[in-house]
Tab-separated table of C-alpha atoms in Angstrom:
chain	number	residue	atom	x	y	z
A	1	UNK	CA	0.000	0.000	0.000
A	2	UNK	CA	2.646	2.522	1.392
A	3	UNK	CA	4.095	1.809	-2.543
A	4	UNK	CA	1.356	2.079	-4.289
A	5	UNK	CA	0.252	5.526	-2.618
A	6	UNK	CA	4.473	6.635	-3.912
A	7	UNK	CA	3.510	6.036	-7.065
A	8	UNK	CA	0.570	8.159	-7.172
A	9	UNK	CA	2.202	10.675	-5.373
A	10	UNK	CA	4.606	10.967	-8.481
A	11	UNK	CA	2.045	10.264	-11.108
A	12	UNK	CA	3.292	6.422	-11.622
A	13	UNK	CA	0.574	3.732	-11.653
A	14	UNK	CA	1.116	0.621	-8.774
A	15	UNK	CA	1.459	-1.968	-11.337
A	16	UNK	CA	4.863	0.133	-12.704
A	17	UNK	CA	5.749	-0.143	-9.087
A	18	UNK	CA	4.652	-3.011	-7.528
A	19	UNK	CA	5.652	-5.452	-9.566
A	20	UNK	CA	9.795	-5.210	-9.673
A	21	UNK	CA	9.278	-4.315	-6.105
A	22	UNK	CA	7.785	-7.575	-5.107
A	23	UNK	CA	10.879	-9.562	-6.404
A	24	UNK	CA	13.059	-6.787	-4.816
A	25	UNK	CA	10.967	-8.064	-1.448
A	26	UNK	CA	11.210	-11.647	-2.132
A	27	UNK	CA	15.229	-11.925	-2.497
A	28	UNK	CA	15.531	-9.193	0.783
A	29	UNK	CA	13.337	-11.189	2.790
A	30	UNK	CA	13.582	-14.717	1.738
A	31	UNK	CA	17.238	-14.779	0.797
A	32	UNK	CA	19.258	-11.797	2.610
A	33	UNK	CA	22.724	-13.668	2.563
A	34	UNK	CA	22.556	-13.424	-1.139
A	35	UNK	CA	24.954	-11.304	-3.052
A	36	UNK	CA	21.797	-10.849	-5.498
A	37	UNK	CA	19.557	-9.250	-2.100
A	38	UNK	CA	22.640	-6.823	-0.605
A	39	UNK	CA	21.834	-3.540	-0.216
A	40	UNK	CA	24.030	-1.943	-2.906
A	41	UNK	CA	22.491	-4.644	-5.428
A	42	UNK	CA	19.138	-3.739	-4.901
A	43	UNK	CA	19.425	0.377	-4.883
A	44	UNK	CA	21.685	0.378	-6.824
A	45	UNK	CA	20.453	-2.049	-9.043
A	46	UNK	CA	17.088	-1.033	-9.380
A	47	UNK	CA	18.008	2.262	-10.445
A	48	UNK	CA	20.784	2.202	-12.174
A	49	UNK	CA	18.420	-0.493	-14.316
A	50	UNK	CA	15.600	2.035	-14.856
A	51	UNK	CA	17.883	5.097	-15.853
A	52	UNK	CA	19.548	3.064	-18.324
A	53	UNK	CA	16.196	1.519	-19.909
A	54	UNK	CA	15.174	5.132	-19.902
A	55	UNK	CA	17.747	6.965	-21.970
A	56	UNK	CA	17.919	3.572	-24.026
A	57	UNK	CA	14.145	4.371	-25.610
A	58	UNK	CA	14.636	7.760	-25.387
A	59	UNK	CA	17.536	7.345	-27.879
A	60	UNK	CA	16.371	4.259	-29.324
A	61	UNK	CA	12.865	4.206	-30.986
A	62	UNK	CA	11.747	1.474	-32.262
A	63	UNK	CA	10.874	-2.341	-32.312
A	64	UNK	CA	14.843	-3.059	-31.269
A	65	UNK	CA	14.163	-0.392	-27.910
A	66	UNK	CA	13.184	-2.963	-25.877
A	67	UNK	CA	15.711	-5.637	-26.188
A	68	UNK	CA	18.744	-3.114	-26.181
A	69	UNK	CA	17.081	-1.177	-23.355
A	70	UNK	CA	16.587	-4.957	-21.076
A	71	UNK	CA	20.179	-5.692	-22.073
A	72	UNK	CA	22.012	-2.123	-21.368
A	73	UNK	CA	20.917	-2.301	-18.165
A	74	UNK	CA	22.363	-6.178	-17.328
A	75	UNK	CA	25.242	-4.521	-18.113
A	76	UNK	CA	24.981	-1.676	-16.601
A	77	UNK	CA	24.262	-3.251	-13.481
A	78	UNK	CA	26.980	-6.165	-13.799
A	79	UNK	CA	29.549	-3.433	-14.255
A	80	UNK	CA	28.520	-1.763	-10.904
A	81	UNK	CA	28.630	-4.977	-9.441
A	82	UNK	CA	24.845	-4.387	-8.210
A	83	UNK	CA	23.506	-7.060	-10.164
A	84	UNK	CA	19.535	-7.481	-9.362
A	85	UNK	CA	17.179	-9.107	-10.766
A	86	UNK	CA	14.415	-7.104	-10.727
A	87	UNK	CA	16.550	-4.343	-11.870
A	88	UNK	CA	16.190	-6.379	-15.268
A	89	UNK	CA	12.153	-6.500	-14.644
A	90	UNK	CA	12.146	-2.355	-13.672
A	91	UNK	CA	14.070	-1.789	-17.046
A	92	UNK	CA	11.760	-4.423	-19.107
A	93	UNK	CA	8.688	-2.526	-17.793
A	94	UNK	CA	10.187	1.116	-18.181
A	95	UNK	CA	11.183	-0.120	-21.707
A	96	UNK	CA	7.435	-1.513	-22.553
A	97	UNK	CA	5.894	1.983	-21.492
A	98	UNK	CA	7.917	4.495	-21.118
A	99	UNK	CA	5.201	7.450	-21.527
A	100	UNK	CA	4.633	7.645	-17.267
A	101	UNK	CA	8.487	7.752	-17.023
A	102	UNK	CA	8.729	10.297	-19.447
A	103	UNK	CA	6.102	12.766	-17.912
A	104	UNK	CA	8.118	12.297	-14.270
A	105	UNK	CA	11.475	12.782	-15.804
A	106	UNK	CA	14.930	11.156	-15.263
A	107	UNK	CA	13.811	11.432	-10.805
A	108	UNK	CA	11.403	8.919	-11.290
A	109	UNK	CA	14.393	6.144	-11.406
A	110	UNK	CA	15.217	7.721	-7.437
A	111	UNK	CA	11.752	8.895	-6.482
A	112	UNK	CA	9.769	6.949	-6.364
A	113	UNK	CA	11.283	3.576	-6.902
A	114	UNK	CA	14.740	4.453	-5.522
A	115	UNK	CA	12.863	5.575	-2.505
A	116	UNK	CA	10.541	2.503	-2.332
A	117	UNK	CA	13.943	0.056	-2.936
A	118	UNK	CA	15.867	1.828	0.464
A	119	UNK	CA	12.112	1.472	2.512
A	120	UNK	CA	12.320	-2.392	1.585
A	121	UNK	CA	16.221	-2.510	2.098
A	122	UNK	CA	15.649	-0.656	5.860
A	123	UNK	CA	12.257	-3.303	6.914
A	124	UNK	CA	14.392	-6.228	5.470
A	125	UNK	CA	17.082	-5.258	7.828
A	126	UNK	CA	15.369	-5.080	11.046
A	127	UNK	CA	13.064	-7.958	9.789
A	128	UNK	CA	15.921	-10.243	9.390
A	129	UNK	CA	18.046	-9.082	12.310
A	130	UNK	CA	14.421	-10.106	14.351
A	131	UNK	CA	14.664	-13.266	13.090
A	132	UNK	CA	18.342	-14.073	13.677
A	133	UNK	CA	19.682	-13.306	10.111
A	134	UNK	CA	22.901	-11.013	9.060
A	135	UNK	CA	21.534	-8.756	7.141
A	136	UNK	CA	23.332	-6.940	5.319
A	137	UNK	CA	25.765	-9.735	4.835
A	138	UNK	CA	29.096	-7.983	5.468
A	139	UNK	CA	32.481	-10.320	5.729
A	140	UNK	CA	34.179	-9.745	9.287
A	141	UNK	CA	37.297	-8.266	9.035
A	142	UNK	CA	38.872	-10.511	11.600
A	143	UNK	CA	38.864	-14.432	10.817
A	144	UNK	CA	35.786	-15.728	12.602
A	145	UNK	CA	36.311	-18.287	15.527
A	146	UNK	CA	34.880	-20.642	13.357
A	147	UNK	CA	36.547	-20.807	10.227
A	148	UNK	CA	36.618	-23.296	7.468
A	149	UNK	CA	39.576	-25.762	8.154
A	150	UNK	CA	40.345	-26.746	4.039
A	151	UNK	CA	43.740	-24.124	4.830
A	152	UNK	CA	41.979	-21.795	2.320
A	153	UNK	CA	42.007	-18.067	1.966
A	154	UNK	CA	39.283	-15.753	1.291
A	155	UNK	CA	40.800	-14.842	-2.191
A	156	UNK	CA	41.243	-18.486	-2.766
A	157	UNK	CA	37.085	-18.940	-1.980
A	158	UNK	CA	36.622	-16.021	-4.267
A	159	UNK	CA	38.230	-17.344	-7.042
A	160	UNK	CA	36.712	-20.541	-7.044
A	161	UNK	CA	33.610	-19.097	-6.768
A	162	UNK	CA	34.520	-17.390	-10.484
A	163	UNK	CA	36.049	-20.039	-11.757
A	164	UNK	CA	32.408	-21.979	-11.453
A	165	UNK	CA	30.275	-18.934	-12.500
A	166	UNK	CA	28.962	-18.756	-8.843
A	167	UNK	CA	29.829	-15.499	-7.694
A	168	UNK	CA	26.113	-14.348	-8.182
A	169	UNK	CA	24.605	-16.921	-6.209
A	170	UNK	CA	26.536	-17.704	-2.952
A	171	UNK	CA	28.399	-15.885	-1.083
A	172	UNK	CA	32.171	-16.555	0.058
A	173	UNK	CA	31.289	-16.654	3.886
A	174	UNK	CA	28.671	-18.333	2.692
A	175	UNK	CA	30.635	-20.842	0.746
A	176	UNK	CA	32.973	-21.266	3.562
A	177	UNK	CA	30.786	-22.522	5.717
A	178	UNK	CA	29.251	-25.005	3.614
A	179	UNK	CA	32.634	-26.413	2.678
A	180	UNK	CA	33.791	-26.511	6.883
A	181	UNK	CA	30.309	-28.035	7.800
A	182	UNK	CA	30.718	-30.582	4.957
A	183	UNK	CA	34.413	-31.050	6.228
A	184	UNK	CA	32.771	-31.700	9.654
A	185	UNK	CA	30.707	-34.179	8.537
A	186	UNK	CA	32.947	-36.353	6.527
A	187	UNK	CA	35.167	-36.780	9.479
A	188	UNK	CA	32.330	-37.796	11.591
A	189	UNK	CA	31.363	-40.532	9.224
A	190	UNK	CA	34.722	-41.230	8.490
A	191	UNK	CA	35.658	-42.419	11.942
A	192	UNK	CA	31.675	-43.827	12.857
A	193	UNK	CA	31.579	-40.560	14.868
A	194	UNK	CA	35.067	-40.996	17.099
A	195	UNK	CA	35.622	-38.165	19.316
A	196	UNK	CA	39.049	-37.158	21.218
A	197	UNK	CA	37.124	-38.577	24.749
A	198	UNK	CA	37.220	-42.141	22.966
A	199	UNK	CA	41.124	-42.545	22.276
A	200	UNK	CA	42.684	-39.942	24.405
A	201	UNK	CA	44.937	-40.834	27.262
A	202	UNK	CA	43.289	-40.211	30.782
A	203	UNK	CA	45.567	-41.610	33.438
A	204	UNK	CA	47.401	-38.718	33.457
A	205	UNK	CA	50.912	-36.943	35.355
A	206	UNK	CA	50.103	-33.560	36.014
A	207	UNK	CA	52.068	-30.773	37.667
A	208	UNK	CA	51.057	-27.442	39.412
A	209	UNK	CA	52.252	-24.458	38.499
A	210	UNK	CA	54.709	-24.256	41.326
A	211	UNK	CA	56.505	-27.123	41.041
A	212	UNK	CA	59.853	-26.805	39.680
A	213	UNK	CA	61.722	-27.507	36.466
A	214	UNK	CA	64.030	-29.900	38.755
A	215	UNK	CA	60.730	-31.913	39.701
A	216	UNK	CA	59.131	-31.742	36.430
A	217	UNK	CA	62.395	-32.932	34.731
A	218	UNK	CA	62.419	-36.089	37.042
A	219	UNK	CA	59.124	-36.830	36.026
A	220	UNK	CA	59.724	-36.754	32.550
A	221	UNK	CA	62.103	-39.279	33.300
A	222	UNK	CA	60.928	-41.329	35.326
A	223	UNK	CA	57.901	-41.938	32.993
A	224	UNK	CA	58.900	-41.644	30.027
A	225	UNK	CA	56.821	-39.380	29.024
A	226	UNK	CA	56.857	-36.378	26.593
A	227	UNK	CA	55.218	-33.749	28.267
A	228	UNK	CA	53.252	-32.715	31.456
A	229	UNK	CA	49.962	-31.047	31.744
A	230	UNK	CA	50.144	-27.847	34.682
A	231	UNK	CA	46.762	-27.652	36.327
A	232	UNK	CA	45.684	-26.206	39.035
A	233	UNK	CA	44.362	-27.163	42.739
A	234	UNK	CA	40.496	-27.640	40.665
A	235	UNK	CA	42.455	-29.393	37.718
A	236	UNK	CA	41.749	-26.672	35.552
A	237	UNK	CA	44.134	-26.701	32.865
A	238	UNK	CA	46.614	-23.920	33.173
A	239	UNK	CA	49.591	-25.184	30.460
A	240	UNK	CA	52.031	-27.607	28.965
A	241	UNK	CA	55.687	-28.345	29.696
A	242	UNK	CA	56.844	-30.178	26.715
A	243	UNK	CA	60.165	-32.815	26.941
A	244	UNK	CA	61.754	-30.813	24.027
A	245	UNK	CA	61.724	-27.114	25.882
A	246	UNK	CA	63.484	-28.631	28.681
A	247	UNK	CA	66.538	-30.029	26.743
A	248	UNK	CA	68.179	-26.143	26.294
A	249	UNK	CA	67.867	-25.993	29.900
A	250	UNK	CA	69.981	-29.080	30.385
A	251	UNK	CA	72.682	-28.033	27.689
A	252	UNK	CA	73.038	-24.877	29.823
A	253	UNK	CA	73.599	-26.450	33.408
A	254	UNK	CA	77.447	-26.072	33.070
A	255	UNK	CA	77.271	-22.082	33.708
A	256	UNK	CA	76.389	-21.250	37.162
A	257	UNK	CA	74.237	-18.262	36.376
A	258	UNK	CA	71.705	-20.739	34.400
A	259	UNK	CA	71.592	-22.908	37.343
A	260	UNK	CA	70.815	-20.046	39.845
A	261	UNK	CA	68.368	-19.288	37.445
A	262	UNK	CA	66.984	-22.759	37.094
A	263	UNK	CA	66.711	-23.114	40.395
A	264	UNK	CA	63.940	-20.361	41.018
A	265	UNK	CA	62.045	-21.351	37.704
A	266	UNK	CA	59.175	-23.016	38.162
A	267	UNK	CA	56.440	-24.789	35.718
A	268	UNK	CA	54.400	-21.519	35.531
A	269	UNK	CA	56.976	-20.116	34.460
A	270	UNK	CA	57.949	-22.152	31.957
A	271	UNK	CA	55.211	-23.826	30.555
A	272	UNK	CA	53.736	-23.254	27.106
A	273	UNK	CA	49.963	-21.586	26.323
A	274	UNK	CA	46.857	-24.142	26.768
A	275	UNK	CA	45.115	-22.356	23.746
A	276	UNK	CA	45.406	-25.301	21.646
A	277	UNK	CA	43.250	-27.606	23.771
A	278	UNK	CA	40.424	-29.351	22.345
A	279	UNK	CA	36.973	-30.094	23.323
A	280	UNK	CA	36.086	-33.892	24.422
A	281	UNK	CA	33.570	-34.283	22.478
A	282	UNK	CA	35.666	-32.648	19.518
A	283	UNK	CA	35.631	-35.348	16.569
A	284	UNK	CA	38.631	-37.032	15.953
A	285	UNK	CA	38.997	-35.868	11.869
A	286	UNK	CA	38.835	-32.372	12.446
A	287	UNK	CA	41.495	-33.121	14.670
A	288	UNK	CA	43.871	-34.623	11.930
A	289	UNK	CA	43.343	-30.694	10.151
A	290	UNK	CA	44.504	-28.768	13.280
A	291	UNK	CA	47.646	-31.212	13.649
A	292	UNK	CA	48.325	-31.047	9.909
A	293	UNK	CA	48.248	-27.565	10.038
A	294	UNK	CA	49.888	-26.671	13.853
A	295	UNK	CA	52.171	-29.186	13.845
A	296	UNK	CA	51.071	-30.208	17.261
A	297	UNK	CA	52.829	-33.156	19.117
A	298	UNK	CA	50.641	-32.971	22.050
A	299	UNK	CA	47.095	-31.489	22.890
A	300	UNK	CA	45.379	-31.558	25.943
A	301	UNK	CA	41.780	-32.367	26.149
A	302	UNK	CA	39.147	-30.040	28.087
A	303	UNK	CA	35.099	-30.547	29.607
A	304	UNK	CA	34.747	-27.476	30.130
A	305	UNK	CA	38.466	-25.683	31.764
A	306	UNK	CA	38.924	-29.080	33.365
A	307	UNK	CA	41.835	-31.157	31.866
A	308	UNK	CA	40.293	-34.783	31.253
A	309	UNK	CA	43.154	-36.279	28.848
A	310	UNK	CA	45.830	-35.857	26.664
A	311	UNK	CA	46.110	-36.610	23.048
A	312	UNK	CA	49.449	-37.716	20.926
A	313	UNK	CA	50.348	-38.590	17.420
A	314	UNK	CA	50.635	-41.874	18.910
A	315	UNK	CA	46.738	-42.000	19.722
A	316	UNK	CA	46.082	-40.681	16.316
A	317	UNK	CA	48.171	-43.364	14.226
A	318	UNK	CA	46.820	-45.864	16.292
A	319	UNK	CA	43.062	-44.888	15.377
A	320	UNK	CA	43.800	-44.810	11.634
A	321	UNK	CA	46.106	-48.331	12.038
A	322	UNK	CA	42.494	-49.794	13.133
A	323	UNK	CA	41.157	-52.183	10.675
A	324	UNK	CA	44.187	-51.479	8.241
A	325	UNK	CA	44.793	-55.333	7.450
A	326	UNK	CA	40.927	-55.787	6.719
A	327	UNK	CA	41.013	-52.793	4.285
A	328	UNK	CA	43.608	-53.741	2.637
A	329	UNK	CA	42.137	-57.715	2.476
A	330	UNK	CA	39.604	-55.846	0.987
């Protein structure tokens, strides 16, 4: 109603209005994360459409008016990069009859169906933001928390995304998560569903983060072991001490200033991050990506802040060792 009463405000019949608008509605409100429903697409889009169908007849007379018209405005719109589709329907009907848009002049492309475009472009936003949705879509400018795990880079999305003709429909973010959710779920099926709670190691030698380097050296030793978890009184993991960091401290016990220094040290001082821990319930092949790609020798496993268990490449190999003679039997 509110876009019928623009257009006879401005001496435009609804139909002339209405009816690019509703597809205009249906892409803002049905599919927001699409490049097609952005704002700069639509506005853009719409009018840039319009004004081009517009000088296109008025130039143009003639039974060929209508095609080049419908066609200068694709392009038109394609080299704005506010490709719409209803921009195409907007020029198609300016094209058809363009007496109304004569008698308003060039302002009809901004008033009133500009105008009408940024009123559906505002309720689509705080419809979909309601409802839960990102609209407009807008790539964060830090890497989300959640990122796809293929090691690929936004450019590299892009590009496949124009190397398949895609870059209309779908999004990169969009694209991204697709690809890390199917990731997700390939690993899940490819290990029936094993998470890091089902082969981790549990029985565990911990350390708090006062005990010293002397103490957590002997227990490195004495059980042959590669690193030790640093928790505190709750068992809340606090760090890692790994075998490897401690053998520099060793090769520098012959100068007494080291061993004063030594001496003092204590785990908290010296142990690595925990950042790198891992859920429990964490599946074990989106595990295989992070270790790929970190290098990681050892990761603790977390409930919570609560250290439950330790994972090693050892664990890992001996998951994917698991049924090796039937496969290859098979």
């Amino acid at each position: 109603m509110g876009l019928a009463y623009l257009g006879a405000l401005f001496g435009l019949t609804s139909f002339y209005l209405v009816a690019p608008l509703g597809a205009t509605a249906v892409l803002l409100f049905c599919v927001p994360n699409s490049p097609l429903a952005q704002p700069w697409s639509a506005v853009v889009g719409n009018i840039s459409a319009a004004l081009v169908a517009l000088i296109a007849v008025w130039y143009i007379p003639g039974p060929w008016s209508v095609g080049i018209a419908v066609g200068s405005a694709i392009t038109a719109m394609m080299f704005l990069r506010a490709l719409h589709p209803p921009g195409g329907a907007a020029a198609l009907l300016t094209a058809l009859n363009p007496e109304l848009a004569f008698e308003a002049g060039p302002w009809f492309t901004v008033v009133p169906l500009g105008a009408a475009t940024v009123v559906l472009v505002l309720c689509a936003t705080v419809y979909n933001r309601l409802t839960g949705r990102n609209y407009p879509f807008r790539l964060p400018k830090e890497k989300p928390e959640h990122a796809p795990r293929l090691g690929l880079s936004t450019d590299q999305l892009s590009g496949l995304l124009e190397r398949y003709n895609q870059t209309t429909n779908l999004g990169v973010a969009d694209m991204g998560r697709l690809l890390a959710a199917a990731e997700a779920e390939a690993a899940q099926h490819r290990f029936n569903g094993t998470t890091c709670a089902d082969i981790m190691t549990s029985d565990l030698i911990t350390v708090n983060p006062m005990t010293s380097l002397k103490e957590a050296a002997r227990l490195l030793r004495k059980h042959r072991i590669k690193s030790l978890p640093v928790v505190d009184a709750g068992d809340t993991l606090q760090g890692v001490i790994l075998q490897a960091d401690l053998l520099g401290m060793i090769a520098a016990q012959g100068r007494p200033l080291a061993r004063k220094q030594q001496a003092r040290q204590t785990a908290g001082d010296f142990m690595h991050s925990a950042n790198q821990a891992v859920p429990h319930d964490l599946p074990v092949g989106v595990l295989l990506n992070r270790l790929a790609e970190q290098g990681s020798d050892v990761i603790p496993v977390v409930k919570g802040t609560q250290l439950v268990g330790i994972l090693t490449r050892t664990d890992i190999m001996r998951l994917l060792l698991q049924g090796s003679k039937e496969r290859v039997a098979a």
